[in-house]
Coordinates of C-alpha atoms and ligand atoms in Angstrom, one line a residue:
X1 CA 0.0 0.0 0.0
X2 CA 1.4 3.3 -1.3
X3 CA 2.1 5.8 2.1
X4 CA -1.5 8.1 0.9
X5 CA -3.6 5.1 1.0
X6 CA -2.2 4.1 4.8
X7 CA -2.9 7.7 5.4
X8 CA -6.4 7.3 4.9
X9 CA -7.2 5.3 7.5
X10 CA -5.7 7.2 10.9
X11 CA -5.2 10.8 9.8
X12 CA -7.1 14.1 9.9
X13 CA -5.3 16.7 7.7
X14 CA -5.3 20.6 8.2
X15 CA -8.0 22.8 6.5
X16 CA -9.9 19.7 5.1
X17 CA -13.0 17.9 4.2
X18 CA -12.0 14.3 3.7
X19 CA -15.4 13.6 2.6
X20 CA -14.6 15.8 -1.4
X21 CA -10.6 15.6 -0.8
X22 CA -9.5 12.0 0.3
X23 CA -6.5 12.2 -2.0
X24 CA -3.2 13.2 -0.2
X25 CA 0.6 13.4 -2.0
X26 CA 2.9 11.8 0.1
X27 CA 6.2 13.6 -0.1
X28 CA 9.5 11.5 0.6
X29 CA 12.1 14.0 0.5
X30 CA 13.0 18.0 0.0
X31 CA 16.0 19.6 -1.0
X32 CA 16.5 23.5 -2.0
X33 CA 13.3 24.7 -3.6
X34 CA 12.5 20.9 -4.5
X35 CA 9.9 18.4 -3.1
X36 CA 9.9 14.9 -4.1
X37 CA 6.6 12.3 -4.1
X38 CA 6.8 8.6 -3.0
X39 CA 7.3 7.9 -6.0
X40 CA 10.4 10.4 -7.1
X41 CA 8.1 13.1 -8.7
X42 CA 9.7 16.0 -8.4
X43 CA 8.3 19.9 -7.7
X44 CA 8.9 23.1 -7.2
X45 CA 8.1 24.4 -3.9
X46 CA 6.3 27.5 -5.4
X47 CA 5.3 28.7 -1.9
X48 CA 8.0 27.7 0.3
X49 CA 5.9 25.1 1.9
X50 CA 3.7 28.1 3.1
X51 CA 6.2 30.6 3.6
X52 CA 8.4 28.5 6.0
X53 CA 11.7 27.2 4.1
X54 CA 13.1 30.5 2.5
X55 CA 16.7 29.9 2.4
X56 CA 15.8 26.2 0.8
X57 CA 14.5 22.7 2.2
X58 CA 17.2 20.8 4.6
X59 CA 19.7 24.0 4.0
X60 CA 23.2 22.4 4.6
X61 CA 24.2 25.4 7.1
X62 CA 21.1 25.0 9.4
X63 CA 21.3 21.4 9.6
X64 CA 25.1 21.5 10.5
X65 CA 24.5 23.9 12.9
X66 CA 21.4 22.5 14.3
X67 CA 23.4 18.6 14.5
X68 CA 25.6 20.6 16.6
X69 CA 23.5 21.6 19.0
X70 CA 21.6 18.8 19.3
X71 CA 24.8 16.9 21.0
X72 CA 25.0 19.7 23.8
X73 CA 21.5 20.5 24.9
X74 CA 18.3 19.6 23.5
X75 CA 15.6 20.6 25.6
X76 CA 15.2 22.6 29.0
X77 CA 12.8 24.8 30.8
X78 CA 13.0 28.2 29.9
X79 CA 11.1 30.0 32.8
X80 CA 13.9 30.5 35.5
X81 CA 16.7 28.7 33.1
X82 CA 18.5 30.2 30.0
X83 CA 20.9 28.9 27.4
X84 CA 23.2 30.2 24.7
X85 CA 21.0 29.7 21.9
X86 CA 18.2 31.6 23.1
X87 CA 20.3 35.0 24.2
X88 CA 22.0 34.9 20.7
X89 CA 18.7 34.6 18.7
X90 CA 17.8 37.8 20.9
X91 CA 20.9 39.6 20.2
X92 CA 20.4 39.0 16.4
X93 CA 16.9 40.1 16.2
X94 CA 17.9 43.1 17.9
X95 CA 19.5 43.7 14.7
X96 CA 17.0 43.5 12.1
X97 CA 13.9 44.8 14.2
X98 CA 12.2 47.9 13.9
X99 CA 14.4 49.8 16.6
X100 CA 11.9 49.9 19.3
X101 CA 11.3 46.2 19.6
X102 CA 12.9 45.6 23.0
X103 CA 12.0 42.3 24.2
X104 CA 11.0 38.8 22.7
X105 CA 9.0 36.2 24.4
X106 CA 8.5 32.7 23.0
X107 CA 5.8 30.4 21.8
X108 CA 4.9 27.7 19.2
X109 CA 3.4 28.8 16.0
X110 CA 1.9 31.7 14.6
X111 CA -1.4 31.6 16.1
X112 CA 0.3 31.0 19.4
X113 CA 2.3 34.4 19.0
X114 CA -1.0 36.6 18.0
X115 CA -2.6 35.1 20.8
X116 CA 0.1 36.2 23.1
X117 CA 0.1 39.9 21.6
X118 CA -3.5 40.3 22.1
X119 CA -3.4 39.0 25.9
X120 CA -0.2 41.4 26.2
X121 CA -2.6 44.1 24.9
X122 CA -5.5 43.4 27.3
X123 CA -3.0 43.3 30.0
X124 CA -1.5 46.1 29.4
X125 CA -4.6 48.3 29.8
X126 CA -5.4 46.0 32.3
X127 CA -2.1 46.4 34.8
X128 CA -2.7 50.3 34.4
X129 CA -6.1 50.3 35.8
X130 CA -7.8 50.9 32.6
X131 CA -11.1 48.7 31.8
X132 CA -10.7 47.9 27.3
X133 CA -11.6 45.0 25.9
X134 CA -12.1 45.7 22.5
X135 CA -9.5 44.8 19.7
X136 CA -10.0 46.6 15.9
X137 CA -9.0 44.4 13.0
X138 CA -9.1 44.4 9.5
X139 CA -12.2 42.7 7.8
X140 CA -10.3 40.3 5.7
X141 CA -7.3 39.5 8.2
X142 CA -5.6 36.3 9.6
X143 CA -4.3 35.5 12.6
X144 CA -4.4 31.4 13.4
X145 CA -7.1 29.5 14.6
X146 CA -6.7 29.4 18.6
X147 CA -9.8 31.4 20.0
X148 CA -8.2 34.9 20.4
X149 CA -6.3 34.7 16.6
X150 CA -9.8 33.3 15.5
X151 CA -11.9 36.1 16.8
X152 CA -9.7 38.8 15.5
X153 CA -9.4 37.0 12.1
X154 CA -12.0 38.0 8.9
X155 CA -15.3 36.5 9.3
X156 CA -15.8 33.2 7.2
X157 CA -17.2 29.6 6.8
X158 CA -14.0 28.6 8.8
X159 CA -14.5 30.0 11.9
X160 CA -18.4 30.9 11.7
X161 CA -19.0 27.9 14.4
X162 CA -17.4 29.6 17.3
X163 CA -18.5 32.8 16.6
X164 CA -20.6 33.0 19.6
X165 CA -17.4 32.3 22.0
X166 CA -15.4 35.2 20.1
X167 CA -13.2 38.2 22.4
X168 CA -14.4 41.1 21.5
X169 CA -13.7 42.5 18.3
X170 CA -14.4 45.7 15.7
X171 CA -13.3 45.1 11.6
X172 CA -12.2 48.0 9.6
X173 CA -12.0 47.7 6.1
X174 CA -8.3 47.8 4.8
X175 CA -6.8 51.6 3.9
X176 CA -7.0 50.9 0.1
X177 CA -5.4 54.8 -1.3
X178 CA -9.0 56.2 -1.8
X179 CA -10.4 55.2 1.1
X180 CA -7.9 56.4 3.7
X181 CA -9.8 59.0 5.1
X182 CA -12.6 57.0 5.7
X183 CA -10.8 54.1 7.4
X184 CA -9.0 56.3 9.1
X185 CA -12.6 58.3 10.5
X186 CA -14.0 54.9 11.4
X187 CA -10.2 53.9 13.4
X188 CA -11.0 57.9 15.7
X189 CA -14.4 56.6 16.4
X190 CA -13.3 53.5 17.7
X191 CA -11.0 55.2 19.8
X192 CA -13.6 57.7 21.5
X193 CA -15.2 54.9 23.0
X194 CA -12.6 54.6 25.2
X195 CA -12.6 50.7 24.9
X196 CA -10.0 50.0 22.1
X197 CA -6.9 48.1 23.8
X198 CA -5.4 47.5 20.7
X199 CA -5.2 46.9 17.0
X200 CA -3.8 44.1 14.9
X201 CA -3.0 43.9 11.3
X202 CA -1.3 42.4 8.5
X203 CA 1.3 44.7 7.3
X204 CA 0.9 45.4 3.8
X205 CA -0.2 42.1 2.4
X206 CA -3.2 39.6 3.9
X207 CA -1.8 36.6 2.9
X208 CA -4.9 34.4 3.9
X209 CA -7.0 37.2 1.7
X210 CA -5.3 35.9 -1.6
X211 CA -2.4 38.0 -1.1
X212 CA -4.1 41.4 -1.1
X213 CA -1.9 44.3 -0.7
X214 CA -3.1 47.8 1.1
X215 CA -2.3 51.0 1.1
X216 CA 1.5 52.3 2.9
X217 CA 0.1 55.4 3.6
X218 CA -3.1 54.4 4.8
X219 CA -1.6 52.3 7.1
X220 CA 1.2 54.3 8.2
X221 CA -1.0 56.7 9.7
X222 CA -3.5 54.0 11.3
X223 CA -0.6 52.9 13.0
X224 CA 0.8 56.3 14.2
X225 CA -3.3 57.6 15.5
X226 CA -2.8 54.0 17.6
X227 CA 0.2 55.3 19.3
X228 CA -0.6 58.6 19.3
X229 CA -3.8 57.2 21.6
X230 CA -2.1 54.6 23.7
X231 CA -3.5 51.8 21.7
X232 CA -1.4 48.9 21.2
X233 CA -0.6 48.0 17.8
X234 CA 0.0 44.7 17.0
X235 CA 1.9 43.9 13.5
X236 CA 1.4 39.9 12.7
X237 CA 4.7 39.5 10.6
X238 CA 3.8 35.7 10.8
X239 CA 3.9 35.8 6.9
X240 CA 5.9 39.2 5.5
X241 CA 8.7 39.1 8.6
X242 CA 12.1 37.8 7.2
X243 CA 12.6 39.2 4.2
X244 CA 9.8 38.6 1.9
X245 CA 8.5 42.4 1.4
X246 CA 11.9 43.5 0.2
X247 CA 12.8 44.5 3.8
X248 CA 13.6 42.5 6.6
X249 CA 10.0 43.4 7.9
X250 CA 7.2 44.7 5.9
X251 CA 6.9 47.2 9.2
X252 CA 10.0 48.8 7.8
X253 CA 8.1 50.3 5.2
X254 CA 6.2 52.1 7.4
X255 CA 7.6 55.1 9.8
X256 CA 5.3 54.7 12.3
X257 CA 6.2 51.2 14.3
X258 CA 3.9 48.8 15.8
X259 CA 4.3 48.6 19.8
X260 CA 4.1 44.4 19.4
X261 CA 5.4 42.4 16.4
X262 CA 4.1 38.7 15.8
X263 CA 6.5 36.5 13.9
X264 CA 6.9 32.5 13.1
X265 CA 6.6 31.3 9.7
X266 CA 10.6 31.4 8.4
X267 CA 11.6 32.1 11.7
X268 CA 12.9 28.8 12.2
X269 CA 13.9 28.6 8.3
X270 CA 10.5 26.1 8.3
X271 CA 12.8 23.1 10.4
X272 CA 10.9 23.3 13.6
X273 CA 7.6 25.2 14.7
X274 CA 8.7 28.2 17.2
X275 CA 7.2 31.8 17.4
X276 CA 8.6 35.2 18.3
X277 CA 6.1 38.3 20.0
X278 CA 8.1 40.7 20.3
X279 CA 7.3 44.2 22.2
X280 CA 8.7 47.5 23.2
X281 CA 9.4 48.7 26.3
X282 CA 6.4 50.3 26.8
X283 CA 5.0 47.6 26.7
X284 CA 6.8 45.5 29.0
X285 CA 7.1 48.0 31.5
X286 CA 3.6 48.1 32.3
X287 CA 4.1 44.4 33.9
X288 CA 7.3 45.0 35.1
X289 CA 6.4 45.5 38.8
X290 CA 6.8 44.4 42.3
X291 CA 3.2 43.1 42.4
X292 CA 3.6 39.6 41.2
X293 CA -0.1 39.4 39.3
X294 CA 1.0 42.2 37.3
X295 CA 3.5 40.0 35.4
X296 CA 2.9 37.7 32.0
X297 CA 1.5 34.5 33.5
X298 CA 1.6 32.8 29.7
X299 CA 3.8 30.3 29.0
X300 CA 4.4 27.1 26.6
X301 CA 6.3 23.6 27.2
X302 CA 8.8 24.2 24.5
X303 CA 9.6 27.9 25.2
X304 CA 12.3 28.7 23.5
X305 CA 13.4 25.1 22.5
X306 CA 17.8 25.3 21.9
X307 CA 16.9 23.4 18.4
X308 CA 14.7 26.1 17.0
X309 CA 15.9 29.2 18.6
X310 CA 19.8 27.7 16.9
X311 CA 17.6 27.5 13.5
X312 CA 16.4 31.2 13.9
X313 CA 19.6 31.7 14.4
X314 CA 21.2 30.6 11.6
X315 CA 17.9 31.6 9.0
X316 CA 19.0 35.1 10.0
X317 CA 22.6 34.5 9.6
X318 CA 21.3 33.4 5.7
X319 CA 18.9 36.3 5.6
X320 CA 21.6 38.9 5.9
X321 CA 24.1 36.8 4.3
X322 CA 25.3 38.9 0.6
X323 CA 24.0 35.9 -1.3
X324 CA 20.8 35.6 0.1
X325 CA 20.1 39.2 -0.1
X326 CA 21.1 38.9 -3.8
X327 CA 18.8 36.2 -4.3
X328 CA 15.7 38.6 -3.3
X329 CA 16.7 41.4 -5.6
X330 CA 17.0 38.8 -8.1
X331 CA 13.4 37.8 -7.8
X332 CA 12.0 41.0 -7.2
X333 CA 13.5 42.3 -10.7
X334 CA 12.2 38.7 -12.0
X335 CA 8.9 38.8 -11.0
X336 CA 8.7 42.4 -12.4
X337 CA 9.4 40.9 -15.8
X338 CA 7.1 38.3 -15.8
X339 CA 4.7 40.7 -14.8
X340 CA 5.3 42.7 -17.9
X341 CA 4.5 39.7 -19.6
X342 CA 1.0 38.7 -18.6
X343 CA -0.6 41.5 -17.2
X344 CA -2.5 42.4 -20.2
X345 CA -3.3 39.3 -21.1
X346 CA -7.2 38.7 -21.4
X347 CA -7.2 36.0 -18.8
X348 CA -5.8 38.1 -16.2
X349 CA -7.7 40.4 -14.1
X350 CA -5.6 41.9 -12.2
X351 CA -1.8 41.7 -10.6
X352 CA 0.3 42.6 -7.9
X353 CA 3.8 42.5 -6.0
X354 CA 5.2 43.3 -2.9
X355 CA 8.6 42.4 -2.6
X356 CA 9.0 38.5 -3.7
X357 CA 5.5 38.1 -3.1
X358 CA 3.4 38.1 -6.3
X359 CA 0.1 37.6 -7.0
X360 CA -2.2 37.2 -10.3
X361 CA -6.0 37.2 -10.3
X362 CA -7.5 35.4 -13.1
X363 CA -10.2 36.8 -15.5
X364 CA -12.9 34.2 -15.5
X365 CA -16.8 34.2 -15.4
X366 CA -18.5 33.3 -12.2
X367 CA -20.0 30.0 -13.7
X368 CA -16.5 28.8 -14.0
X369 CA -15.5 29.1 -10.3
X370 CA -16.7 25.5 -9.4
X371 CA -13.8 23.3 -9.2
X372 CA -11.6 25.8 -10.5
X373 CA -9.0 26.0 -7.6
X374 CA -9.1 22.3 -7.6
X375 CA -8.3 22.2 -11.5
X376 CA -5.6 24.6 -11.5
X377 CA -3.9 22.7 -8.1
X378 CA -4.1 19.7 -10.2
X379 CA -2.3 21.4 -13.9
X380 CA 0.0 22.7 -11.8
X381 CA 0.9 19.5 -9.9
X382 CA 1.5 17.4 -13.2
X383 CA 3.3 20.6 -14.0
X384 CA 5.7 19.7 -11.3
X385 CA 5.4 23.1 -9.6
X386 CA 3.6 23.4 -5.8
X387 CA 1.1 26.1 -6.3
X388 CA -1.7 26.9 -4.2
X389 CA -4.2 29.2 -5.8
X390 CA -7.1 31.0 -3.3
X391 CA -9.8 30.9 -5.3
X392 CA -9.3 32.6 -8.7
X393 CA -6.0 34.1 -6.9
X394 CA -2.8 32.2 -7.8
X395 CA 0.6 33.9 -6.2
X396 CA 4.3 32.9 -5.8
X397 CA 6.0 32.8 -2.5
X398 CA 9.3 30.5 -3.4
X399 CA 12.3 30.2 -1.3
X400 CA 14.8 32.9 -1.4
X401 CA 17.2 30.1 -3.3
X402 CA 14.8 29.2 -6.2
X403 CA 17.0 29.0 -9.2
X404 CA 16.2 31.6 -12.4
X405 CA 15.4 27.9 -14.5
X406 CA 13.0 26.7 -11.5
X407 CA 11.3 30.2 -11.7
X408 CA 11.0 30.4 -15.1
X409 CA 9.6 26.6 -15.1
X410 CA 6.8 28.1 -12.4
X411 CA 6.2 31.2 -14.4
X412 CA 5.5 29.2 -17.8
X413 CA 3.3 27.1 -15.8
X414 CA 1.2 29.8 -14.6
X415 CA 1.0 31.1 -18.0
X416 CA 0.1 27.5 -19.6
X417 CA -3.2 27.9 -17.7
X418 CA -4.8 30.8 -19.3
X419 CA -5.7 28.4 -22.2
X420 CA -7.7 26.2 -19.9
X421 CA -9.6 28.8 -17.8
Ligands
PLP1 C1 -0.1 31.5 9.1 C2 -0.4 32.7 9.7 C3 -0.8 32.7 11.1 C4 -1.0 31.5 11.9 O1 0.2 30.8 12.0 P1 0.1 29.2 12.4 O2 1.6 28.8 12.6 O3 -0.4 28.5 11.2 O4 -0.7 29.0 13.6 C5 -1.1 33.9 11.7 N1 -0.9 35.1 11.0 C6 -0.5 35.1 9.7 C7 -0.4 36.4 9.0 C8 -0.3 33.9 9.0 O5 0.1 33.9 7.8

């Protein structure tokens, strides 16, 4: 029996209904910006294996340095214990963090670390006396699937059964360049309330939204009426933190700075789950106190595990590396070309780029929609290129090491579909 079959039988996958998907791909082995079946079918990882493995699956440097650690300590509580690992990741962060992120605390996965800047944001009001409960986000956001990340996430089919247990939350639209004003209205009305402890966003670019990018300006002064107000704002970097925006955080396009920054997704170079919220010190101080109920009572088994923090570690040591940073420039100017190339074409609607992060939405009648995701997942998969389209939305988010043949192979496939939509 092939390894998809045995599947069947004991396991529940992610953001599924078994009942119209049984069929999984088992994948045997990855190397680069390469996956390989059970059966030695090869594909590009055209979205990093969602946005984890940017400097390349099983990266030679990170495993090295990862082996190495492994022999000396694998595994210890990190309330009332440190270790090396941990205290350089924090040092290196320090250097590629918007300047006022002062202190990091650790969790498991990107939900985990949005969950953990919304509780710092309750409790920060909280500590000082003040009575808010009410966090604004963006209508079409994500932030994870745990209760508070679910709550402050877009309303939709996915999380429509628990909307009854949901924190408290108020949805802006997104600052779209004409509408800034308006957004921006809604954002002081909020505020007068008096019960706004924070705000959360995407910066730039909703990934779950089918990559939809929003307005620098727009948000740039969202963010600075926040902390002009004492609200806390919260930028989930789960997705755009480590490079993919161009920058080493899609906050650095922005002048005003968030006051918490959630980041996990290529933290760890995609080798183990771990989570960054980090927080300025502001922030912090308002539990740094003798009383001991004033202080951060959250905390995870695997807090800053040695294994993953030595990953981070040496993903950022790649990030700022010359070759990596080549790499992204090369992409950038690549994905500009092949954007020239399509973006009048009939079948495409409309296109967009931040960064390497690209995006195409196809031209297509409603009466076509059906199965269409399904069909283009499945062109693209004999293709041998990983592509997952959202909805009529297909976009590129490949490792950082993608090779100018293996994007041009990804590209070519994208454009082989227009004759079958
Ligand atoms: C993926 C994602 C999350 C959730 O991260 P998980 O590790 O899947 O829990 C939160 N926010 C953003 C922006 C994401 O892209």
């Amino acid at each position: 029996m092939s390894l998809s079959q045995r599947d069947k039988k004991h396991l529940w996958h992610p953001l599924t209904q078994h009942k119209t998907h049984p069929e999984t791909i088992a994948i045997a082995k990855a190397k680069g910006a390469l996956l390989y079946d059970e059966n030695g079918k090869e594909y590009i990882d055209g979205i990093a294996s969602w946005y984890t493995c940017m400097y390349g699956h099983c990266n030679p440097y990170i495993l090295d340095k990862v082996q190495k650690q492994m022999q000396e300590l694998d595994q210890v509580v990190f309330s009332g214990f440190t270790h090396e690992p941990a205290v350089r990741l924090s040092e290196a962060l320090m250097e590629i963090l918007p300047e006022n992120q002062q202190k990091l605390f650790f969790s498991d996965n990107g939900s985990t670390s949005t969950e953990i800047a919304i509780k710092m944001a309750l409790q920060y009001h909280f500590n000082q006396g003040r009575k808010k409960n009410v966090i604004v986000a963006f209508e079409e956001g994500f932030h994870g699937d745990t209760f508070g990340a679910m709550s402050v996430s877009g309303l939709s089919v996915y999380n429509g059964p628990f909307e009854d247990f949901f924190i408290s939350v108020e949805r802006i639209p997104v600052p779209d360049g004409n509408n800034n004003q308006e957004v921006l209205s809604r954002m002081k009305e909020l505020i007068s309330t008096d019960k706004v402890a924070g705000f959360i966003y995407e910066p730039l670019v909703q990934g779950a939204a089918a990559m939809k990018i929003h307005d620098r300006e727009g948000l740039n002064e969202l963010i600075g009426l926040c902390r002009e107000n004492d609200i806390v704002a919260i930028a989930d970097e789960v997705m755009t933190g480590f490079g993919k925006t161009g920058t080493n955080f899609a906050s650095d396009h922005m002048v005003h700075q968030p006051d918490i920054i959630c980041m996990s997704k290529s933290l760890t170079a995609g080798l183990v789950p771990m989570a960054i919220t980090s927080c300025s010190m502001k922030i912090y101080e308002a539990f740094y106190s003798d009383e001991i109920a004033k202080g951060f009572f959250h905390g995870h088994t695997y807090t800053a595990n040695p294994l993953a923090c030595t990953a981070a570690l040496a993903g950022i040591e790649l990030l700022r590396s010359e070759g990596m940073q080549e790499n992204i420039k090369r992409i950038i100017a690549s994905h500009e070309e092949f954007d020239k190339s399509i973006k009048d074409h009939p079948k495409v609607a409309s296109t967009r780029q931040i960064g390497i992060i690209y995006a195409l939405d196809l031209n297509i009648e409603m009466d076509r929609y059906g199965n269409l995701r399904d069909k283009l997942f499945k062109h693209f998969m004999e293709d041998g290129v990983f592509l997952r389209p959202l909805g009529s939305t297909i976009y590129i988010l490949a490792p950082y090491v993608i090779s100018k043949e293996q994007l041009d192979k990804v590209y070519a496939s994208i454009k082989s579909v227009f004759s079958i939509v």
